[in-house]
Coordinates of C-alpha atoms in Angstrom, one line a residue:
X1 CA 11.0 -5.7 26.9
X2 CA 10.3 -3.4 30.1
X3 CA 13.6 -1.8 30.9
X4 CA 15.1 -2.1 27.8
X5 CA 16.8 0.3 26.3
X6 CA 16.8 0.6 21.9
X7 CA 19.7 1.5 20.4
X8 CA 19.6 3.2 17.4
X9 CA 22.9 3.3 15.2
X10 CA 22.0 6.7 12.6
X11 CA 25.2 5.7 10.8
X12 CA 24.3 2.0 10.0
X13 CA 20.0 3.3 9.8
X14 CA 21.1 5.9 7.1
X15 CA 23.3 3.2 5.5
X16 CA 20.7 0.2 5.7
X17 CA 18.0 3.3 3.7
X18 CA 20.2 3.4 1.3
X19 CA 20.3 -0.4 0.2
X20 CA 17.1 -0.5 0.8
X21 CA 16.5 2.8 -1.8
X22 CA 18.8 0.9 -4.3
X23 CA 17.7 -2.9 -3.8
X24 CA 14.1 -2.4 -4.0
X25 CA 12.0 -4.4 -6.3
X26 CA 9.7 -2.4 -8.3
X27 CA 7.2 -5.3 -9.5
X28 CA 7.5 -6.7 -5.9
X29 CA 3.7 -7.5 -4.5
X30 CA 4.1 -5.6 -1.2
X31 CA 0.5 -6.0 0.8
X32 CA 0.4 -2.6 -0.1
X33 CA 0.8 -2.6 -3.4
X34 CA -1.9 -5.4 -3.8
X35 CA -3.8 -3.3 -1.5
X36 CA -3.7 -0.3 -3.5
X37 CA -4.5 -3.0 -6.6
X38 CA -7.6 -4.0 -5.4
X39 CA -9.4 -0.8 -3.8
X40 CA -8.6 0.5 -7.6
X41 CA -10.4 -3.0 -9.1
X42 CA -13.4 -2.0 -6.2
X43 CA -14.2 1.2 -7.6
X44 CA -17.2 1.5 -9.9
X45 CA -17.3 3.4 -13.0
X46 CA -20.5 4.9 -13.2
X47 CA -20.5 5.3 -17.0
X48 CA -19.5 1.9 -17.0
X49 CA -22.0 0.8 -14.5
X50 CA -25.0 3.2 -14.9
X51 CA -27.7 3.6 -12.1
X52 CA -30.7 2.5 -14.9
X53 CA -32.6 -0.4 -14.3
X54 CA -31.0 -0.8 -10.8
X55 CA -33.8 -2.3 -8.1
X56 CA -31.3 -0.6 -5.4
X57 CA -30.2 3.3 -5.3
X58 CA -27.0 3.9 -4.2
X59 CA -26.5 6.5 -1.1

């Protein structure tokens, strides 16, 4: 791509947002989403999880 040039159309960027905006699936499994889903399912609840009887302290 080395001496192309991009161009951008702000109209048609502006107008492609918009769809975008109004088209996009809410319950859609973006990788970001799922993500997002599973660093939540990693966390530990420490009153869930307590420290006693572990073999291992955590640091």
């Amino acid at each position: 791509a080395s001496g192309k040039k991009v161009v951008v159309d702000d109209a048609k960027a502006a107008e492609a947002a918009q769809w975008l905006a109004e088209n996009e699936d809410a319950t859609a499994m973006t990788p970001e989403r799922l993500a997002a889903m599973e660093n939540a399912a990693a966390q530990i609840d420490e009153d869930a999880s307590p420290v006693a009887g572990r073999r291992f302290t955590r640091a």
